[in-house]
Amino acid sequence: MTDRVLTATSHPHPTGPTLITVAGELDYYTAAHLRKALEETTFTADGVIIDLTDLTYCDSTGITVLVTAYHRARASDTPLALAGLNPDLDRVFGIVGLHDVFASYSTVEEAVAAL
């Protein structure tokens, strides 16, 4: 395994939703960090925002973790938004049709306002 690093921290946003901030490389080796942060997050009507501004890489395993979060949000009637997709990830989301699945915004504050 190479020196891949990912952090995923969860904290409440002052306006109510839970903000999960993800930084580093999201792949097969690091996806467990985001998966754990999501499992420890309570999905409520206030919503969940996953901030990907500092995500530098995401493979199919990472996308699977995000899709799993989407399904959990739908099952619990929780608004879910992504913020800060970099151009590469935005392109991948477009190619595989995930723009039709996820609400995504340029910034966390845009996502907060939309929830």
Short mmCIF file of N, CA, C and O in Angstrom, two decimals:
data_model
loop_
_atom_site.label_atom_id
_atom_site.label_comp_id
_atom_site.label_asym_id
_atom_site.label_seq_id
_atom_site.Cartn_x
_atom_site.Cartn_y
_atom_site.Cartn_z
N MET A 1 0.84 -1.18 0.00
CA MET A 1 0.00 0.00 0.00
C MET A 1 0.89 1.24 0.00
O MET A 1 1.88 1.32 0.70
N THR A 2 0.50 2.23 -0.80
CA THR A 2 1.26 3.47 -0.83
C THR A 2 0.78 4.39 0.28
O THR A 2 -0.13 4.07 1.03
N ASP A 3 1.39 5.56 0.37
CA ASP A 3 1.06 6.50 1.44
C ASP A 3 -0.15 7.36 1.10
O ASP A 3 -0.07 8.57 1.03
N ARG A 4 -1.27 6.73 0.87
CA ARG A 4 -2.50 7.47 0.60
C ARG A 4 -3.06 7.96 1.93
O ARG A 4 -3.08 7.23 2.91
N VAL A 5 -3.54 9.19 1.94
CA VAL A 5 -4.09 9.76 3.16
C VAL A 5 -5.46 10.35 2.85
O VAL A 5 -5.64 11.02 1.84
N LEU A 6 -6.40 10.08 3.74
CA LEU A 6 -7.73 10.67 3.63
C LEU A 6 -8.19 11.02 5.03
O LEU A 6 -8.03 10.22 5.95
N THR A 7 -8.74 12.20 5.17
CA THR A 7 -9.42 12.54 6.41
C THR A 7 -10.87 12.81 6.09
O THR A 7 -11.19 13.35 5.02
N ALA A 8 -11.73 12.42 7.00
CA ALA A 8 -13.16 12.68 6.87
C ALA A 8 -13.65 13.05 8.26
O ALA A 8 -13.71 12.20 9.15
N THR A 9 -13.96 14.32 8.43
CA THR A 9 -14.40 14.80 9.74
C THR A 9 -15.83 15.31 9.64
O THR A 9 -16.22 15.91 8.65
N SER A 10 -16.57 15.06 10.69
CA SER A 10 -17.98 15.43 10.73
C SER A 10 -18.20 16.43 11.87
O SER A 10 -17.71 16.22 12.97
N HIS A 11 -18.94 17.49 11.56
CA HIS A 11 -19.30 18.45 12.59
C HIS A 11 -20.55 19.20 12.15
O HIS A 11 -20.84 19.29 10.95
N PRO A 12 -21.30 19.74 13.10
CA PRO A 12 -22.50 20.47 12.72
C PRO A 12 -22.15 21.83 12.11
O PRO A 12 -21.23 22.51 12.56
N HIS A 13 -22.89 22.19 11.07
CA HIS A 13 -22.78 23.53 10.51
C HIS A 13 -23.64 24.44 11.38
O HIS A 13 -24.67 24.00 11.89
N PRO A 14 -23.26 25.69 11.57
CA PRO A 14 -24.04 26.58 12.45
C PRO A 14 -25.52 26.70 12.08
O PRO A 14 -26.34 26.98 12.95
N THR A 15 -25.87 26.46 10.83
CA THR A 15 -27.27 26.59 10.42
C THR A 15 -28.07 25.30 10.55
O THR A 15 -29.25 25.28 10.24
N GLY A 16 -27.42 24.20 10.97
CA GLY A 16 -28.17 22.98 11.22
C GLY A 16 -27.69 21.70 10.56
O GLY A 16 -27.62 20.67 11.22
N PRO A 17 -27.36 21.73 9.27
CA PRO A 17 -26.95 20.45 8.67
C PRO A 17 -25.62 19.95 9.22
O PRO A 17 -24.83 20.72 9.76
N THR A 18 -25.39 18.67 9.06
CA THR A 18 -24.10 18.09 9.42
C THR A 18 -23.18 18.24 8.22
O THR A 18 -23.55 17.95 7.09
N LEU A 19 -21.97 18.69 8.48
CA LEU A 19 -20.97 18.88 7.43
C LEU A 19 -19.89 17.82 7.60
O LEU A 19 -19.30 17.69 8.67
N ILE A 20 -19.67 17.05 6.54
CA ILE A 20 -18.59 16.08 6.53
C ILE A 20 -17.54 16.60 5.55
O ILE A 20 -17.81 16.74 4.36
N THR A 21 -16.37 16.92 6.08
CA THR A 21 -15.30 17.48 5.28
C THR A 21 -14.32 16.37 4.93
O THR A 21 -13.81 15.68 5.81
N VAL A 22 -14.10 16.20 3.63
CA VAL A 22 -13.24 15.13 3.13
C VAL A 22 -12.01 15.75 2.47
O VAL A 22 -12.14 16.67 1.66
N ALA A 23 -10.83 15.24 2.82
CA ALA A 23 -9.60 15.77 2.23
C ALA A 23 -8.65 14.62 1.94
O ALA A 23 -8.52 13.69 2.73
N GLY A 24 -7.99 14.70 0.78
CA GLY A 24 -7.01 13.68 0.40
C GLY A 24 -7.49 12.83 -0.74
O GLY A 24 -8.24 13.28 -1.60
N GLU A 25 -7.06 11.58 -0.73
CA GLU A 25 -7.37 10.63 -1.80
C GLU A 25 -8.40 9.62 -1.31
O GLU A 25 -8.17 8.92 -0.33
N LEU A 26 -9.52 9.54 -2.02
CA LEU A 26 -10.60 8.61 -1.69
C LEU A 26 -10.54 7.45 -2.66
O LEU A 26 -10.88 7.58 -3.84
N ASP A 27 -10.04 6.32 -2.17
CA ASP A 27 -9.89 5.16 -3.03
C ASP A 27 -10.08 3.88 -2.20
O ASP A 27 -10.50 3.94 -1.04
N TYR A 28 -9.77 2.76 -2.81
CA TYR A 28 -9.96 1.47 -2.16
C TYR A 28 -9.29 1.42 -0.78
O TYR A 28 -9.83 0.86 0.16
N TYR A 29 -8.12 2.01 -0.68
CA TYR A 29 -7.33 1.93 0.55
C TYR A 29 -7.81 2.88 1.65
O TYR A 29 -7.54 2.66 2.82
N THR A 30 -8.48 3.96 1.26
CA THR A 30 -8.86 4.99 2.23
C THR A 30 -10.36 5.14 2.44
O THR A 30 -10.79 5.87 3.33
N ALA A 31 -11.15 4.48 1.63
CA ALA A 31 -12.61 4.67 1.67
C ALA A 31 -13.22 4.36 3.04
O ALA A 31 -14.24 4.94 3.41
N ALA A 32 -12.59 3.49 3.80
CA ALA A 32 -13.10 3.14 5.12
C ALA A 32 -13.21 4.36 6.04
O ALA A 32 -14.10 4.43 6.89
N HIS A 33 -12.33 5.34 5.85
CA HIS A 33 -12.38 6.55 6.68
C HIS A 33 -13.68 7.33 6.44
O HIS A 33 -14.33 7.76 7.39
N LEU A 34 -14.03 7.50 5.17
CA LEU A 34 -15.28 8.20 4.85
C LEU A 34 -16.48 7.35 5.24
O LEU A 34 -17.46 7.85 5.79
N ARG A 35 -16.39 6.06 4.98
CA ARG A 35 -17.49 5.15 5.34
C ARG A 35 -17.77 5.24 6.85
O ARG A 35 -18.92 5.35 7.26
N LYS A 36 -16.72 5.26 7.65
CA LYS A 36 -16.89 5.34 9.11
C LYS A 36 -17.51 6.68 9.50
O LYS A 36 -18.42 6.72 10.34
N ALA A 37 -17.04 7.77 8.92
CA ALA A 37 -17.60 9.09 9.24
C ALA A 37 -19.08 9.14 8.89
O ALA A 37 -19.89 9.68 9.65
N LEU A 38 -19.44 8.55 7.77
CA LEU A 38 -20.85 8.52 7.38
C LEU A 38 -21.68 7.64 8.31
O LEU A 38 -22.81 8.00 8.67
N GLU A 39 -21.13 6.50 8.71
CA GLU A 39 -21.85 5.61 9.61
C GLU A 39 -22.08 6.26 10.97
O GLU A 39 -23.09 6.02 11.62
N GLU A 40 -21.15 7.12 11.39
CA GLU A 40 -21.27 7.79 12.69
C GLU A 40 -22.12 9.05 12.63
O GLU A 40 -22.39 9.66 13.66
N THR A 41 -22.53 9.44 11.43
CA THR A 41 -23.33 10.65 11.25
C THR A 41 -24.81 10.30 11.35
O THR A 41 -25.28 9.33 10.74
N THR A 42 -25.54 11.10 12.12
CA THR A 42 -26.98 10.94 12.20
C THR A 42 -27.61 11.69 11.02
O THR A 42 -27.39 12.89 10.85
N PHE A 43 -28.35 10.98 10.21
CA PHE A 43 -29.02 11.58 9.06
C PHE A 43 -30.38 12.08 9.53
O PHE A 43 -31.23 11.28 9.93
N THR A 44 -30.57 13.40 9.52
CA THR A 44 -31.81 14.01 10.00
C THR A 44 -32.37 14.96 8.95
O THR A 44 -31.74 15.23 7.92
N ALA A 45 -33.52 15.53 9.26
CA ALA A 45 -34.17 16.48 8.35
C ALA A 45 -33.34 17.74 8.14
O ALA A 45 -33.58 18.49 7.18
N ASP A 46 -32.37 18.00 9.03
CA ASP A 46 -31.50 19.17 8.85
C ASP A 46 -30.56 19.01 7.67
O ASP A 46 -30.04 19.99 7.14
N GLY A 47 -30.31 17.76 7.26
CA GLY A 47 -29.49 17.50 6.08
C GLY A 47 -28.04 17.18 6.38
O GLY A 47 -27.54 17.38 7.50
N VAL A 48 -27.39 16.66 5.36
CA VAL A 48 -25.97 16.31 5.41
C VAL A 48 -25.31 16.89 4.16
O VAL A 48 -25.83 16.74 3.05
N ILE A 49 -24.20 17.56 4.37
CA ILE A 49 -23.41 18.09 3.26
C ILE A 49 -22.04 17.44 3.30
O ILE A 49 -21.39 17.43 4.35
N ILE A 50 -21.63 16.87 2.18
CA ILE A 50 -20.30 16.28 2.08
C ILE A 50 -19.44 17.26 1.29
O ILE A 50 -19.68 17.49 0.10
N ASP A 51 -18.47 17.85 1.97
CA ASP A 51 -17.59 18.85 1.37
C ASP A 51 -16.38 18.15 0.77
O ASP A 51 -15.54 17.62 1.49
N LEU A 52 -16.30 18.18 -0.56
CA LEU A 52 -15.22 17.51 -1.29
C LEU A 52 -14.19 18.49 -1.84
O LEU A 52 -13.38 18.14 -2.68
N THR A 53 -14.21 19.71 -1.33
CA THR A 53 -13.31 20.76 -1.82
C THR A 53 -11.85 20.33 -1.80
O THR A 53 -11.10 20.61 -2.74
N ASP A 54 -11.44 19.63 -0.75
CA ASP A 54 -10.03 19.24 -0.61
C ASP A 54 -9.76 17.78 -1.01
O ASP A 54 -8.72 17.22 -0.68
N LEU A 55 -10.71 17.19 -1.74
CA LEU A 55 -10.51 15.84 -2.26
C LEU A 55 -9.64 15.94 -3.51
O LEU A 55 -9.95 16.69 -4.43
N THR A 56 -8.54 15.21 -3.53
CA THR A 56 -7.62 15.29 -4.65
C THR A 56 -7.78 14.15 -5.65
O THR A 56 -7.33 14.26 -6.79
N TYR A 57 -8.42 13.06 -5.23
CA TYR A 57 -8.57 11.90 -6.10
C TYR A 57 -9.75 11.07 -5.59
O TYR A 57 -9.98 10.98 -4.38
N CYS A 58 -10.48 10.48 -6.51
CA CYS A 58 -11.59 9.59 -6.13
C CYS A 58 -11.72 8.50 -7.19
O CYS A 58 -11.84 8.79 -8.37
N ASP A 59 -11.67 7.24 -6.73
CA ASP A 59 -11.87 6.13 -7.66
C ASP A 59 -13.27 5.56 -7.49
O ASP A 59 -14.11 6.12 -6.78
N SER A 60 -13.53 4.44 -8.14
CA SER A 60 -14.87 3.85 -8.10
C SER A 60 -15.29 3.42 -6.70
O SER A 60 -16.48 3.47 -6.36
N THR A 61 -14.34 3.04 -5.87
CA THR A 61 -14.67 2.68 -4.49
C THR A 61 -15.21 3.90 -3.75
O THR A 61 -16.19 3.81 -3.01
N GLY A 62 -14.58 5.03 -3.94
CA GLY A 62 -15.04 6.27 -3.32
C GLY A 62 -16.42 6.66 -3.81
O GLY A 62 -17.28 7.08 -3.02
N ILE A 63 -16.65 6.52 -5.11
CA ILE A 63 -17.97 6.82 -5.66
C ILE A 63 -19.01 5.89 -5.05
O ILE A 63 -20.12 6.32 -4.71
N THR A 64 -18.66 4.64 -4.84
CA THR A 64 -19.59 3.70 -4.21
C THR A 64 -19.95 4.15 -2.80
O THR A 64 -21.12 4.06 -2.39
N VAL A 65 -18.99 4.64 -2.04
CA VAL A 65 -19.27 5.14 -0.69
C VAL A 65 -20.24 6.32 -0.77
O VAL A 65 -21.19 6.42 0.02
N LEU A 66 -20.04 7.22 -1.72
CA LEU A 66 -20.94 8.37 -1.88
C LEU A 66 -22.34 7.92 -2.28
O LEU A 66 -23.34 8.44 -1.76
N VAL A 67 -22.43 6.95 -3.18
CA VAL A 67 -23.75 6.45 -3.59
C VAL A 67 -24.44 5.76 -2.41
O VAL A 67 -25.66 5.89 -2.23
N THR A 68 -23.70 5.06 -1.59
CA THR A 68 -24.27 4.44 -0.39
C THR A 68 -24.83 5.51 0.54
O THR A 68 -25.91 5.34 1.11
N ALA A 69 -24.13 6.62 0.68
CA ALA A 69 -24.63 7.74 1.50
C ALA A 69 -25.92 8.29 0.90
O ALA A 69 -26.86 8.63 1.64
N TYR A 70 -25.97 8.37 -0.41
CA TYR A 70 -27.19 8.83 -1.09
C TYR A 70 -28.37 7.92 -0.74
O TYR A 70 -29.46 8.39 -0.40
N HIS A 71 -28.16 6.61 -0.82
CA HIS A 71 -29.25 5.67 -0.51
C HIS A 71 -29.68 5.78 0.95
O HIS A 71 -30.87 5.72 1.26
N ARG A 72 -28.73 5.94 1.83
CA ARG A 72 -29.07 6.11 3.25
C ARG A 72 -29.87 7.40 3.47
O ARG A 72 -30.84 7.42 4.23
N ALA A 73 -29.47 8.46 2.79
CA ALA A 73 -30.19 9.73 2.91
C ALA A 73 -31.62 9.58 2.40
O ALA A 73 -32.57 10.06 3.03
N ARG A 74 -31.78 8.92 1.28
CA ARG A 74 -33.14 8.72 0.74
C ARG A 74 -33.98 7.90 1.70
O ARG A 74 -35.15 8.20 1.93
N ALA A 75 -33.41 6.85 2.26
CA ALA A 75 -34.16 5.97 3.16
C ALA A 75 -34.58 6.69 4.44
O ALA A 75 -35.62 6.35 5.03
N SER A 76 -33.81 7.69 4.86
CA SER A 76 -34.13 8.40 6.09
C SER A 76 -34.74 9.78 5.83
O SER A 76 -34.91 10.57 6.75
N ASP A 77 -35.06 10.06 4.57
CA ASP A 77 -35.66 11.34 4.19
C ASP A 77 -34.78 12.52 4.59
O ASP A 77 -35.26 13.54 5.08
N THR A 78 -33.48 12.36 4.42
CA THR A 78 -32.50 13.39 4.77
C THR A 78 -32.01 14.09 3.51
O THR A 78 -31.53 13.42 2.59
N PRO A 79 -32.09 15.41 3.46
CA PRO A 79 -31.48 16.11 2.33
C PRO A 79 -29.96 15.86 2.33
O PRO A 79 -29.33 15.92 3.39
N LEU A 80 -29.41 15.58 1.16
CA LEU A 80 -27.98 15.33 1.02
C LEU A 80 -27.46 16.16 -0.13
O LEU A 80 -28.07 16.21 -1.20
N ALA A 81 -26.34 16.83 0.09
CA ALA A 81 -25.71 17.62 -0.96
C ALA A 81 -24.21 17.42 -0.92
O ALA A 81 -23.63 17.17 0.13
N LEU A 82 -23.61 17.53 -2.09
CA LEU A 82 -22.16 17.52 -2.22
C LEU A 82 -21.71 18.94 -2.52
O LEU A 82 -22.42 19.69 -3.20
N ALA A 83 -20.55 19.30 -2.03
CA ALA A 83 -20.01 20.63 -2.29
C ALA A 83 -18.55 20.50 -2.72
O ALA A 83 -17.83 19.63 -2.25
N GLY A 84 -18.16 21.39 -3.63
CA GLY A 84 -16.75 21.52 -3.98
C GLY A 84 -16.17 20.43 -4.87
O GLY A 84 -14.99 20.12 -4.74
N LEU A 85 -16.97 19.88 -5.78
CA LEU A 85 -16.41 18.89 -6.71
C LEU A 85 -15.32 19.55 -7.55
O LEU A 85 -15.56 20.59 -8.17
N ASN A 86 -14.15 18.94 -7.61
CA ASN A 86 -13.11 19.48 -8.48
C ASN A 86 -13.47 19.16 -9.93
O ASN A 86 -14.34 18.32 -10.19
N PRO A 87 -12.83 19.82 -10.90
CA PRO A 87 -13.21 19.61 -12.30
C PRO A 87 -13.13 18.15 -12.76
O PRO A 87 -13.97 17.69 -13.54
N ASP A 88 -12.12 17.41 -12.30
CA ASP A 88 -11.98 16.01 -12.71
C ASP A 88 -13.14 15.17 -12.18
O ASP A 88 -13.73 14.37 -12.92
N LEU A 89 -13.46 15.34 -10.90
CA LEU A 89 -14.56 14.56 -10.33
C LEU A 89 -15.90 15.00 -10.92
O LEU A 89 -16.77 14.17 -11.19
N ASP A 90 -16.05 16.28 -11.18
CA ASP A 90 -17.26 16.79 -11.82
C ASP A 90 -17.45 16.13 -13.19
O ASP A 90 -18.56 15.74 -13.55
N ARG A 91 -16.37 15.99 -13.92
CA ARG A 91 -16.43 15.35 -15.24
C ARG A 91 -16.84 13.88 -15.11
O ARG A 91 -17.70 13.39 -15.85
N VAL A 92 -16.26 13.16 -14.16
CA VAL A 92 -16.62 11.76 -13.93
C VAL A 92 -18.09 11.65 -13.56
O VAL A 92 -18.81 10.79 -14.08
N PHE A 93 -18.55 12.51 -12.66
CA PHE A 93 -19.97 12.49 -12.27
C PHE A 93 -20.86 12.69 -13.50
O PHE A 93 -21.90 12.05 -13.62
N GLY A 94 -20.46 13.58 -14.39
CA GLY A 94 -21.24 13.80 -15.61
C GLY A 94 -21.26 12.59 -16.51
O GLY A 94 -22.31 12.20 -17.03
N ILE A 95 -20.12 11.94 -16.67
CA ILE A 95 -20.01 10.78 -17.55
C ILE A 95 -20.87 9.62 -17.05
O ILE A 95 -21.56 8.97 -17.83
N VAL A 96 -20.86 9.38 -15.73
CA VAL A 96 -21.59 8.22 -15.20
C VAL A 96 -23.01 8.56 -14.75
O VAL A 96 -23.72 7.70 -14.24
N GLY A 97 -23.43 9.82 -14.97
CA GLY A 97 -24.81 10.19 -14.68
C GLY A 97 -25.11 10.53 -13.23
O GLY A 97 -26.28 10.59 -12.83
N LEU A 98 -24.08 10.80 -12.43
CA LEU A 98 -24.33 11.09 -11.02
C LEU A 98 -24.82 12.51 -10.78
O LEU A 98 -25.32 12.81 -9.69
N HIS A 99 -24.74 13.38 -11.77
CA HIS A 99 -25.33 14.71 -11.60
C HIS A 99 -26.84 14.61 -11.49
O HIS A 99 -27.48 15.48 -10.91
N ASP A 100 -27.40 13.54 -12.04
CA ASP A 100 -28.85 13.31 -11.92
C ASP A 100 -29.22 12.72 -10.57
O ASP A 100 -30.38 12.70 -10.19
N VAL A 101 -28.24 12.23 -9.83
CA VAL A 101 -28.47 11.59 -8.54
C VAL A 101 -28.22 12.57 -7.40
O VAL A 101 -29.04 12.71 -6.49
N PHE A 102 -27.08 13.24 -7.44
CA PHE A 102 -26.66 14.12 -6.35
C PHE A 102 -26.97 15.58 -6.65
O PHE A 102 -26.77 16.04 -7.77
N ALA A 103 -27.38 16.28 -5.62
CA ALA A 103 -27.40 17.74 -5.67
C ALA A 103 -25.98 18.17 -5.34
O ALA A 103 -25.44 17.78 -4.30
N SER A 104 -25.34 18.93 -6.23
CA SER A 104 -23.98 19.35 -5.96
C SER A 104 -23.85 20.85 -6.18
O SER A 104 -24.50 21.42 -7.06
N TYR A 105 -23.00 21.45 -5.38
CA TYR A 105 -22.85 22.90 -5.36
C TYR A 105 -21.37 23.25 -5.33
O TYR A 105 -20.55 22.46 -4.86
N SER A 106 -21.05 24.43 -5.79
CA SER A 106 -19.65 24.86 -5.84
C SER A 106 -19.03 25.02 -4.46
O SER A 106 -17.86 24.73 -4.26
N THR A 107 -19.84 25.50 -3.50
CA THR A 107 -19.31 25.78 -2.17
C THR A 107 -20.24 25.19 -1.10
O THR A 107 -21.42 24.91 -1.37
N VAL A 108 -19.72 25.07 0.09
CA VAL A 108 -20.53 24.61 1.22
C VAL A 108 -21.67 25.59 1.47
O VAL A 108 -22.82 25.19 1.71
N GLU A 109 -21.38 26.88 1.39
CA GLU A 109 -22.43 27.87 1.68
C GLU A 109 -23.56 27.80 0.66
O GLU A 109 -24.73 27.99 1.01
N GLU A 110 -23.25 27.51 -0.61
CA GLU A 110 -24.30 27.32 -1.61
C GLU A 110 -25.14 26.10 -1.27
O GLU A 110 -26.37 26.11 -1.40
N ALA A 111 -24.49 25.03 -0.82
CA ALA A 111 -25.21 23.81 -0.44
C ALA A 111 -26.09 24.07 0.77
O ALA A 111 -27.26 23.63 0.82
N VAL A 112 -25.57 24.79 1.75
CA VAL A 112 -26.36 25.12 2.95
C VAL A 112 -27.60 25.91 2.55
O VAL A 112 -28.71 25.62 3.00
N ALA A 113 -27.43 26.89 1.70
CA ALA A 113 -28.56 27.72 1.27
C ALA A 113 -29.60 26.91 0.51
O ALA A 113 -30.80 27.17 0.63
N ALA A 114 -29.15 25.89 -0.23
CA ALA A 114 -30.07 25.08 -1.02
C ALA A 114 -30.85 24.08 -0.17
O ALA A 114 -31.96 23.69 -0.52
N LEU A 115 -30.27 23.66 0.96
CA LEU A 115 -30.97 22.70 1.81
C LEU A 115 -32.11 23.40 2.53
O LEU A 115 -33.08 22.93 2.88
#
